[in-house]
Amino acid sequence: MDFGEITEVCLWDILAKDCNQDLNSDQVANPRIFKSHEKFEDIAKRPKPMKSCKYIHVARNPLDAFVSFYYFLPGFMGLEPGALTMKEFSDAIFAGVSHSGGIWNFFDSWYSALLDPDVDVLWIFFEDLKADLEAQVRKIADFIGLKGVLESSEGDGPIEERFEVRIKVAVSQSKHSFMKVQ
């Protein structure tokens, strides 16, 4: 792989400035992609109609999301692992220490965007990604129009063969076992 960390090629909106990245600069991929954990109304977007932008929202079981956040955020904030109990973390998050504590508002925000005819949102579930990664990768590829992108780019072989190669690579490199060693 030609990068050290995923946010080098998939910019994370709230960390781009801290990493000296310009969200408006060219990216290595087409279509351009950005990562965000923000509510729909808090992310960067084009003025309506926004059909030229596509949003992929990955929803997760709230309990699993909380546990993941518990293991991620303290280290990200420079705290030692185990510095907070889950109860202390929960009390802090839901008391407003992090604006990310309102998962129901977060889901409602993205669900409202999903229902808006001027916004193009694919809503998928983390649990479905784990259960059948290839099916979800195909759903994402269809949503972003990967075949159309391949048709407008140069490459060896028929579009369908190049499409299948991309699917296989995406599935392989999206597995936890692959990412863990990178």
PDB file of C-alpha atoms in Angstrom:
ATOM      1  CA  MET A   1       0.000   0.000   0.000  1.00  0.00           C
ATOM      2  CA  ASP A   2       1.191   3.477  -0.805  1.00  0.00           C
ATOM      3  CA  PHE A   3       0.219   5.151   2.461  1.00  0.00           C
ATOM      4  CA  GLY A   4       1.025   4.765   6.131  1.00  0.00           C
ATOM      5  CA  GLU A   5      -2.408   5.431   7.631  1.00  0.00           C
ATOM      6  CA  ILE A   6      -5.899   5.487   6.097  1.00  0.00           C
ATOM      7  CA  THR A   7      -6.510   9.178   6.835  1.00  0.00           C
ATOM      8  CA  GLU A   8      -3.663  10.017   4.465  1.00  0.00           C
ATOM      9  CA  VAL A   9      -5.885   8.986   1.544  1.00  0.00           C
ATOM     10  CA  CYS A  10      -9.362   9.225   3.095  1.00  0.00           C
ATOM     11  CA  LEU A  11      -9.306  12.544   4.910  1.00  0.00           C
ATOM     12  CA  TRP A  12     -11.085  12.726   8.269  1.00  0.00           C
ATOM     13  CA  ASP A  13     -12.935  16.036   8.238  1.00  0.00           C
ATOM     14  CA  ILE A  14     -12.384  17.014  11.870  1.00  0.00           C
ATOM     15  CA  LEU A  15      -8.689  16.024  11.886  1.00  0.00           C
ATOM     16  CA  ALA A  16      -7.623  17.311   8.463  1.00  0.00           C
ATOM     17  CA  LYS A  17      -6.508  20.705   9.761  1.00  0.00           C
ATOM     18  CA  ASP A  18      -4.510  19.111  12.609  1.00  0.00           C
ATOM     19  CA  CYS A  19      -2.800  16.864  10.032  1.00  0.00           C
ATOM     20  CA  ASN A  20      -2.014  19.796   7.689  1.00  0.00           C
ATOM     21  CA  GLN A  21      -4.450  18.442   5.100  1.00  0.00           C
ATOM     22  CA  ASP A  22      -6.612  20.553   2.819  1.00  0.00           C
ATOM     23  CA  LEU A  23     -10.093  19.072   2.328  1.00  0.00           C
ATOM     24  CA  ASN A  24     -10.286  20.905  -1.011  1.00  0.00           C
ATOM     25  CA  SER A  25      -7.039  19.515  -2.419  1.00  0.00           C
ATOM     26  CA  ASP A  26      -6.879  16.749  -5.001  1.00  0.00           C
ATOM     27  CA  GLN A  27      -7.064  13.219  -3.660  1.00  0.00           C
ATOM     28  CA  VAL A  28      -5.498  10.018  -4.926  1.00  0.00           C
ATOM     29  CA  ALA A  29      -8.906   8.443  -5.583  1.00  0.00           C
ATOM     30  CA  ASN A  30     -11.842   9.162  -7.811  1.00  0.00           C
ATOM     31  CA  PRO A  31     -14.447   9.707  -6.561  1.00  0.00           C
ATOM     32  CA  ARG A  32     -13.025  11.719  -3.662  1.00  0.00           C
ATOM     33  CA  ILE A  33     -13.858  10.346  -0.228  1.00  0.00           C
ATOM     34  CA  PHE A  34     -13.920  11.745   3.276  1.00  0.00           C
ATOM     35  CA  LYS A  35     -14.425  10.146   6.684  1.00  0.00           C
ATOM     36  CA  SER A  36     -16.643  11.702   9.321  1.00  0.00           C
ATOM     37  CA  HIS A  37     -18.265  10.743  12.593  1.00  0.00           C
ATOM     38  CA  GLU A  38     -20.425  13.862  12.628  1.00  0.00           C
ATOM     39  CA  LYS A  39     -24.165  14.333  12.372  1.00  0.00           C
ATOM     40  CA  PHE A  40     -25.335  15.016   8.829  1.00  0.00           C
ATOM     41  CA  GLU A  41     -25.928  18.708   9.465  1.00  0.00           C
ATOM     42  CA  ASP A  42     -22.394  19.115  10.851  1.00  0.00           C
ATOM     43  CA  ILE A  43     -20.439  17.695   7.913  1.00  0.00           C
ATOM     44  CA  ALA A  44     -19.217  19.560   4.855  1.00  0.00           C
ATOM     45  CA  LYS A  45     -21.645  19.335   1.974  1.00  0.00           C
ATOM     46  CA  ARG A  46     -22.646  20.989  -1.243  1.00  0.00           C
ATOM     47  CA  PRO A  47     -25.655  23.303  -1.438  1.00  0.00           C
ATOM     48  CA  LYS A  48     -28.940  21.635  -2.409  1.00  0.00           C
ATOM     49  CA  PRO A  49     -29.557  19.781  -4.556  1.00  0.00           C
ATOM     50  CA  MET A  50     -26.733  17.607  -3.269  1.00  0.00           C
ATOM     51  CA  LYS A  51     -27.104  14.728  -5.737  1.00  0.00           C
ATOM     52  CA  SER A  52     -23.503  15.273  -6.883  1.00  0.00           C
ATOM     53  CA  CYS A  53     -22.374  14.128  -3.408  1.00  0.00           C
ATOM     54  CA  LYS A  54     -22.957  10.657  -2.080  1.00  0.00           C
ATOM     55  CA  TYR A  55     -22.965   9.819   1.599  1.00  0.00           C
ATOM     56  CA  ILE A  56     -22.443   6.368   3.040  1.00  0.00           C
ATOM     57  CA  HIS A  57     -23.689   6.134   6.592  1.00  0.00           C
ATOM     58  CA  VAL A  58     -22.543   3.097   8.550  1.00  0.00           C
ATOM     59  CA  ALA A  59     -24.859   2.574  11.525  1.00  0.00           C
ATOM     60  CA  ARG A  60     -23.817   0.404  14.421  1.00  0.00           C
ATOM     61  CA  ASN A  61     -25.530  -1.222  17.375  1.00  0.00           C
ATOM     62  CA  PRO A  62     -25.460   1.553  20.020  1.00  0.00           C
ATOM     63  CA  LEU A  63     -23.968  -0.667  22.727  1.00  0.00           C
ATOM     64  CA  ASP A  64     -21.185  -1.841  20.413  1.00  0.00           C
ATOM     65  CA  ALA A  65     -20.607   1.766  19.308  1.00  0.00           C
ATOM     66  CA  PHE A  66     -20.279   2.841  22.942  1.00  0.00           C
ATOM     67  CA  VAL A  67     -17.769   0.084  23.768  1.00  0.00           C
ATOM     68  CA  SER A  68     -15.728   0.926  20.658  1.00  0.00           C
ATOM     69  CA  PHE A  69     -15.796   4.622  21.587  1.00  0.00           C
ATOM     70  CA  TYR A  70     -14.723   3.741  25.147  1.00  0.00           C
ATOM     71  CA  TYR A  71     -11.621   1.966  23.855  1.00  0.00           C
ATOM     72  CA  PHE A  72     -10.852   4.613  21.203  1.00  0.00           C
ATOM     73  CA  LEU A  73     -11.408   8.041  22.734  1.00  0.00           C
ATOM     74  CA  PRO A  74      -9.300   7.959  25.928  1.00  0.00           C
ATOM     75  CA  GLY A  75      -6.189   6.900  23.986  1.00  0.00           C
ATOM     76  CA  PHE A  76      -6.946   9.477  21.314  1.00  0.00           C
ATOM     77  CA  MET A  77      -7.149  12.107  24.068  1.00  0.00           C
ATOM     78  CA  GLY A  78      -3.848  10.984  25.603  1.00  0.00           C
ATOM     79  CA  LEU A  79      -5.241   9.023  28.541  1.00  0.00           C
ATOM     80  CA  GLU A  80      -3.762   5.714  29.593  1.00  0.00           C
ATOM     81  CA  PRO A  81      -5.857   2.597  28.858  1.00  0.00           C
ATOM     82  CA  GLY A  82      -8.118   1.895  31.821  1.00  0.00           C
ATOM     83  CA  ALA A  83      -7.764   5.438  33.216  1.00  0.00           C
ATOM     84  CA  LEU A  84     -11.562   5.640  33.237  1.00  0.00           C
ATOM     85  CA  THR A  85     -14.056   2.950  34.077  1.00  0.00           C
ATOM     86  CA  MET A  86     -16.879   2.425  31.586  1.00  0.00           C
ATOM     87  CA  LYS A  87     -19.222   4.059  34.101  1.00  0.00           C
ATOM     88  CA  GLU A  88     -16.979   7.134  34.430  1.00  0.00           C
ATOM     89  CA  PHE A  89     -16.646   7.303  30.649  1.00  0.00           C
ATOM     90  CA  SER A  90     -20.399   6.952  30.186  1.00  0.00           C
ATOM     91  CA  ASP A  91     -21.129   9.649  32.758  1.00  0.00           C
ATOM     92  CA  ALA A  92     -18.679  12.014  31.070  1.00  0.00           C
ATOM     93  CA  ILE A  93     -19.891  11.341  27.524  1.00  0.00           C
ATOM     94  CA  PHE A  94     -23.560  11.687  28.343  1.00  0.00           C
ATOM     95  CA  ALA A  95     -22.876  14.788  30.461  1.00  0.00           C
ATOM     96  CA  GLY A  96     -21.560  16.504  27.337  1.00  0.00           C
ATOM     97  CA  VAL A  97     -17.777  16.090  27.581  1.00  0.00           C
ATOM     98  CA  SER A  98     -17.937  14.890  23.971  1.00  0.00           C
ATOM     99  CA  HIS A  99     -20.521  16.088  21.489  1.00  0.00           C
ATOM    100  CA  SER A 100     -20.549  12.486  20.241  1.00  0.00           C
ATOM    101  CA  GLY A 101     -22.617  11.194  23.164  1.00  0.00           C
ATOM    102  CA  GLY A 102     -26.006  11.718  21.509  1.00  0.00           C
ATOM    103  CA  ILE A 103     -26.242   8.610  19.343  1.00  0.00           C
ATOM    104  CA  TRP A 104     -30.008   8.902  18.901  1.00  0.00           C
ATOM    105  CA  ASN A 105     -29.652  12.469  17.605  1.00  0.00           C
ATOM    106  CA  PHE A 106     -26.881  11.201  15.357  1.00  0.00           C
ATOM    107  CA  PHE A 107     -29.080   8.415  13.943  1.00  0.00           C
ATOM    108  CA  ASP A 108     -32.026  10.797  13.546  1.00  0.00           C
ATOM    109  CA  SER A 109     -29.831  13.266  11.684  1.00  0.00           C
ATOM    110  CA  TRP A 110     -28.716  10.640   9.163  1.00  0.00           C
ATOM    111  CA  TYR A 111     -32.170   9.083   8.882  1.00  0.00           C
ATOM    112  CA  SER A 112     -33.610  12.506   8.019  1.00  0.00           C
ATOM    113  CA  ALA A 113     -30.924  12.861   5.335  1.00  0.00           C
ATOM    114  CA  LEU A 114     -31.816   9.409   4.018  1.00  0.00           C
ATOM    115  CA  LEU A 115     -35.441  10.509   3.600  1.00  0.00           C
ATOM    116  CA  ASP A 116     -34.517  13.806   1.896  1.00  0.00           C
ATOM    117  CA  PRO A 117     -34.985  13.413  -1.890  1.00  0.00           C
ATOM    118  CA  ASP A 118     -32.216  15.979  -2.499  1.00  0.00           C
ATOM    119  CA  VAL A 119     -29.602  13.933  -0.632  1.00  0.00           C
ATOM    120  CA  ASP A 120     -28.052  10.676  -1.835  1.00  0.00           C
ATOM    121  CA  VAL A 121     -27.450   8.476   1.226  1.00  0.00           C
ATOM    122  CA  LEU A 122     -26.659   4.779   1.448  1.00  0.00           C
ATOM    123  CA  TRP A 123     -27.416   3.494   4.947  1.00  0.00           C
ATOM    124  CA  ILE A 124     -25.641   0.269   5.815  1.00  0.00           C
ATOM    125  CA  PHE A 125     -24.980  -1.505   9.083  1.00  0.00           C
ATOM    126  CA  PHE A 126     -21.616  -2.353  10.601  1.00  0.00           C
ATOM    127  CA  GLU A 127     -23.024  -5.735  11.598  1.00  0.00           C
ATOM    128  CA  ASP A 128     -23.912  -6.449   7.940  1.00  0.00           C
ATOM    129  CA  LEU A 129     -20.362  -5.556   6.922  1.00  0.00           C
ATOM    130  CA  LYS A 130     -19.065  -8.115   9.397  1.00  0.00           C
ATOM    131  CA  ALA A 131     -21.619 -10.774   8.365  1.00  0.00           C
ATOM    132  CA  ASP A 132     -21.225 -10.484   4.573  1.00  0.00           C
ATOM    133  CA  LEU A 133     -18.486  -8.039   3.647  1.00  0.00           C
ATOM    134  CA  GLU A 134     -18.508  -8.834  -0.063  1.00  0.00           C
ATOM    135  CA  ALA A 135     -22.252  -8.184  -0.430  1.00  0.00           C
ATOM    136  CA  GLN A 136     -21.887  -4.834   1.323  1.00  0.00           C
ATOM    137  CA  VAL A 137     -18.826  -3.881  -0.749  1.00  0.00           C
ATOM    138  CA  ARG A 138     -20.861  -4.635  -3.891  1.00  0.00           C
ATOM    139  CA  LYS A 139     -23.702  -2.484  -2.564  1.00  0.00           C
ATOM    140  CA  ILE A 140     -21.251   0.378  -1.961  1.00  0.00           C
ATOM    141  CA  ALA A 141     -19.645  -0.094  -5.396  1.00  0.00           C
ATOM    142  CA  ASP A 142     -23.068   0.118  -7.048  1.00  0.00           C
ATOM    143  CA  PHE A 143     -23.990   3.171  -4.984  1.00  0.00           C
ATOM    144  CA  ILE A 144     -20.848   5.122  -5.914  1.00  0.00           C
ATOM    145  CA  GLY A 145     -21.088   4.059  -9.548  1.00  0.00           C
ATOM    146  CA  LEU A 146     -17.792   2.186  -9.682  1.00  0.00           C
ATOM    147  CA  LYS A 147     -18.544   0.666 -13.090  1.00  0.00           C
ATOM    148  CA  GLY A 148     -19.109   4.156 -14.503  1.00  0.00           C
ATOM    149  CA  VAL A 149     -15.816   5.332 -13.032  1.00  0.00           C
ATOM    150  CA  LEU A 150     -14.042   2.346 -14.609  1.00  0.00           C
ATOM    151  CA  GLU A 151     -15.708   3.031 -17.959  1.00  0.00           C
ATOM    152  CA  SER A 152     -14.364   6.582 -17.964  1.00  0.00           C
ATOM    153  CA  SER A 153     -10.834   5.532 -17.020  1.00  0.00           C
ATOM    154  CA  GLU A 154      -8.149   3.692 -18.865  1.00  0.00           C
ATOM    155  CA  GLY A 155      -7.345   0.146 -17.942  1.00  0.00           C
ATOM    156  CA  ASP A 156      -6.596  -3.297 -19.266  1.00  0.00           C
ATOM    157  CA  GLY A 157      -9.411  -5.756 -19.775  1.00  0.00           C
ATOM    158  CA  PRO A 158     -13.163  -5.577 -19.903  1.00  0.00           C
ATOM    159  CA  ILE A 159     -15.001  -3.375 -17.384  1.00  0.00           C
ATOM    160  CA  GLU A 160     -16.614  -6.394 -15.682  1.00  0.00           C
ATOM    161  CA  GLU A 161     -13.228  -8.045 -15.070  1.00  0.00           C
ATOM    162  CA  ARG A 162     -11.739  -4.813 -13.687  1.00  0.00           C
ATOM    163  CA  PHE A 163     -14.837  -4.365 -11.527  1.00  0.00           C
ATOM    164  CA  GLU A 164     -14.458  -7.865 -10.046  1.00  0.00           C
ATOM    165  CA  VAL A 165     -10.753  -7.241  -9.348  1.00  0.00           C
ATOM    166  CA  ARG A 166     -11.643  -4.020  -7.506  1.00  0.00           C
ATOM    167  CA  ILE A 167     -14.300  -5.845  -5.474  1.00  0.00           C
ATOM    168  CA  LYS A 168     -11.863  -8.593  -4.489  1.00  0.00           C
ATOM    169  CA  VAL A 169      -9.183  -6.058  -3.485  1.00  0.00           C
ATOM    170  CA  ALA A 170     -11.676  -3.969  -1.498  1.00  0.00           C
ATOM    171  CA  VAL A 171     -12.980  -7.015   0.332  1.00  0.00           C
ATOM    172  CA  SER A 172      -9.484  -8.330   1.061  1.00  0.00           C
ATOM    173  CA  GLN A 173      -8.167  -4.978   2.282  1.00  0.00           C
ATOM    174  CA  SER A 174     -11.281  -4.240   4.362  1.00  0.00           C
ATOM    175  CA  LYS A 175     -10.836  -7.257   6.571  1.00  0.00           C
ATOM    176  CA  HIS A 176      -9.636  -6.672  10.108  1.00  0.00           C
ATOM    177  CA  SER A 177      -6.868  -9.241   9.634  1.00  0.00           C
ATOM    178  CA  PHE A 178      -5.445  -7.212   6.719  1.00  0.00           C
ATOM    179  CA  MET A 179      -5.721  -3.836   8.428  1.00  0.00           C
ATOM    180  CA  LYS A 180      -4.188  -5.146  11.640  1.00  0.00           C
ATOM    181  CA  VAL A 181      -0.862  -5.914   9.936  1.00  0.00           C
ATOM    182  CA  GLN A 182      -0.709  -2.690   7.949  1.00  0.00           C
TER     183      GLN A 182
END
